[in-house]
Tab-separated table of C-alpha atoms in Angstrom:
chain	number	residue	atom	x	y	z
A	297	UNK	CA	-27.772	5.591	-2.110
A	298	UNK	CA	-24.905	5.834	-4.303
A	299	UNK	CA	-22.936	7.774	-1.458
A	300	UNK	CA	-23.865	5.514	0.612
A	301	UNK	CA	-22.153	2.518	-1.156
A	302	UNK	CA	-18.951	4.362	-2.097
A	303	UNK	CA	-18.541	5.246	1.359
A	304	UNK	CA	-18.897	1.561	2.314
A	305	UNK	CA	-16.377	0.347	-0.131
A	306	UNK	CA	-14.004	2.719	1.119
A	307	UNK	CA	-14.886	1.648	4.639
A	308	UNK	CA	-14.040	-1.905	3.392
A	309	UNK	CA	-11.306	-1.839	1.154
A	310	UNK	CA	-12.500	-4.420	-1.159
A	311	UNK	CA	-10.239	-5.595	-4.245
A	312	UNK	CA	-13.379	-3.638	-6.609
A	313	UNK	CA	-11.601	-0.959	-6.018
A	314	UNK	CA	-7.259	-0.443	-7.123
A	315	UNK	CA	-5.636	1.680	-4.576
A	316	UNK	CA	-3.305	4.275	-5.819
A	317	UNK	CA	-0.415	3.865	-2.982
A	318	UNK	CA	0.938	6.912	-2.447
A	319	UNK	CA	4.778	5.789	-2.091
A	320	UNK	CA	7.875	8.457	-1.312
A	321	UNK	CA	11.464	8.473	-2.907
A	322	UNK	CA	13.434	5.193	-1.487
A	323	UNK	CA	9.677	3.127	-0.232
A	324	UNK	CA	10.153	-0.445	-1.372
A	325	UNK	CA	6.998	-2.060	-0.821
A	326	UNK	CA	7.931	-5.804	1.043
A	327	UNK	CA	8.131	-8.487	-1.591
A	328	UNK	CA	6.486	-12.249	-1.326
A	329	UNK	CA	9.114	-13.749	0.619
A	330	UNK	CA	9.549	-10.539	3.452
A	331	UNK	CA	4.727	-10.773	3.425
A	332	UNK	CA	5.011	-14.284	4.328
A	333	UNK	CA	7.661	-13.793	6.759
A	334	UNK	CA	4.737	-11.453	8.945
A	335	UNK	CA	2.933	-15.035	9.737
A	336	UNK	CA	3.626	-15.486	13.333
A	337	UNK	CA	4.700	-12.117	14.460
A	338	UNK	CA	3.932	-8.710	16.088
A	339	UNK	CA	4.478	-5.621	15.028
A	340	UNK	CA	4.483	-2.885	17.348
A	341	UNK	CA	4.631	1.046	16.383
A	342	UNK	CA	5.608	4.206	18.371
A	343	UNK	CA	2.507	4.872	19.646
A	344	UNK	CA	2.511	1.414	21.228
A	345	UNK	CA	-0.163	-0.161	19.051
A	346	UNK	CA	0.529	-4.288	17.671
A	347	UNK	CA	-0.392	-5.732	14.660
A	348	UNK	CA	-0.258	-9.557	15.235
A	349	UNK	CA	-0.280	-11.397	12.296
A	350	UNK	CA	-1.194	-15.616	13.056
A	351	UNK	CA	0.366	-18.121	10.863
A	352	UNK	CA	-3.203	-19.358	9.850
A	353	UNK	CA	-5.023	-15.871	8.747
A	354	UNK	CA	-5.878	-14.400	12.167
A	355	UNK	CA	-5.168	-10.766	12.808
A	356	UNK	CA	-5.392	-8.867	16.050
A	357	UNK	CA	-4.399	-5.192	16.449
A	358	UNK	CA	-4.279	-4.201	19.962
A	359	UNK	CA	-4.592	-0.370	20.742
A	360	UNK	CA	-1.490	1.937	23.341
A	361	UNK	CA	-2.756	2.494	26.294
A	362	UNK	CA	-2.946	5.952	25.217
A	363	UNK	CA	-5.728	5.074	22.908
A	364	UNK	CA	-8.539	2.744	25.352
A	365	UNK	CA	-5.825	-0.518	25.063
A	366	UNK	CA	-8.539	-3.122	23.272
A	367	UNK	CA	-8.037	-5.643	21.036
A	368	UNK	CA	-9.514	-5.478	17.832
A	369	UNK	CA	-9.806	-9.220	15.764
A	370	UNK	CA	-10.095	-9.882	12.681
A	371	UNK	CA	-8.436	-12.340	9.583
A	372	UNK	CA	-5.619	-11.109	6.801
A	373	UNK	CA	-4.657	-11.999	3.580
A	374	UNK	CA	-2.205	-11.054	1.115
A	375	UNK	CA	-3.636	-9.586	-1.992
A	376	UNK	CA	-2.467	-9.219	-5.296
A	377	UNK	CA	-0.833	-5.594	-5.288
A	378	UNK	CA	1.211	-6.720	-2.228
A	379	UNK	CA	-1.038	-5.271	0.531
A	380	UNK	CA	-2.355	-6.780	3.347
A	381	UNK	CA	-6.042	-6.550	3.781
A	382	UNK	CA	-8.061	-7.469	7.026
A	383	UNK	CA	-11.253	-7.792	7.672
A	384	UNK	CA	-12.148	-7.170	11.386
A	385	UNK	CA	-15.317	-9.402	13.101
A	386	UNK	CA	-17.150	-5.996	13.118
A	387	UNK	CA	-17.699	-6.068	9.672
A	388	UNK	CA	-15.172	-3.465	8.366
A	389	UNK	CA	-11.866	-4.011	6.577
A	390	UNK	CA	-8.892	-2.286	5.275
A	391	UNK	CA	-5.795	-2.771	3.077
A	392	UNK	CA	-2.534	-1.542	4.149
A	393	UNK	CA	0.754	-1.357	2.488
A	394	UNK	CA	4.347	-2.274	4.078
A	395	UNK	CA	7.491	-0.483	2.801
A	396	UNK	CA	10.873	-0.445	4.018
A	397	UNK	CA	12.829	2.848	3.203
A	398	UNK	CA	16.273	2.310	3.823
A	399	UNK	CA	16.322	0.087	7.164
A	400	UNK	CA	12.856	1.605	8.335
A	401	UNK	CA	9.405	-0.779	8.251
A	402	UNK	CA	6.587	1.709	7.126
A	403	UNK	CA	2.693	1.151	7.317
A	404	UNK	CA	1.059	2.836	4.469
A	405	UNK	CA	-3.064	3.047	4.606
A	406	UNK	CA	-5.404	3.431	1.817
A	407	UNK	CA	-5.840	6.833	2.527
A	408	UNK	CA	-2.113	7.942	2.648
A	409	UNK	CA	-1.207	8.430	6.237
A	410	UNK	CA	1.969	6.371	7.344
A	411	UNK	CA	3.157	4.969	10.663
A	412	UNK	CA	6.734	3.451	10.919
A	413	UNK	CA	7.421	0.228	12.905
A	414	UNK	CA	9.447	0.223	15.916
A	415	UNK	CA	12.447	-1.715	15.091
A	416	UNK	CA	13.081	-5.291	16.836
């Protein structure tokens, strides 16, 4: 039972639990002003994926072609640490962290792994 719920609060990413970014030499997470900015656009990475990001709290990552092309909906908020958590219709939710490193837009998830963002 216990299992069971830690594995469904990692699954979830819920604010019980303080994530421990794991940052490199020159990451500078986005401040308040650059988080905000993400209302109202799409963010596309080099495996083709988006990350749309609706002025009003919607959130829609749509998958390469690579990787079955859906669309996966959901809502996003900014929390407290500077992440950006969603919480897809299914049920599950994550938080992520965005970092520039010198003139590079990084992803950062919960668990570590990083995917840049294709410049403009």
């Amino acid at each position: 039972m216990i299992l069971r719920l830690a594995l469904a609060c990692t699954l979830v990413g819920t604010p019980l639990m303080a994530t421990e970014w794991r940052l490199k030499e020159g990451d500078r997470p986005l401040n308040a002003v650059e988080l905000e900015a993400l209302a109202g656009r799409t963010l596309t990475f080099y495996d083709d994926g988006r990350s749309t990001y609706s002025a009003g709290g919607s959130f829609s990552y749509t998958y390469s072609p690579a990787n079955g092309g859906g669309t996966a909906f959901g809502t996003y908020h900014i929390a407290e640490d500077g992440s950006i958590c969603t919480r897809f219709r299914n049920g599950l939710g994550r938080c992520d962290l965005y970092v520039l490193n010198g003139t590079r837009m990084l992803l950062i998830t919960e668990t570590g792994e990083r995917y840049p963002v294709r410049p403009e």
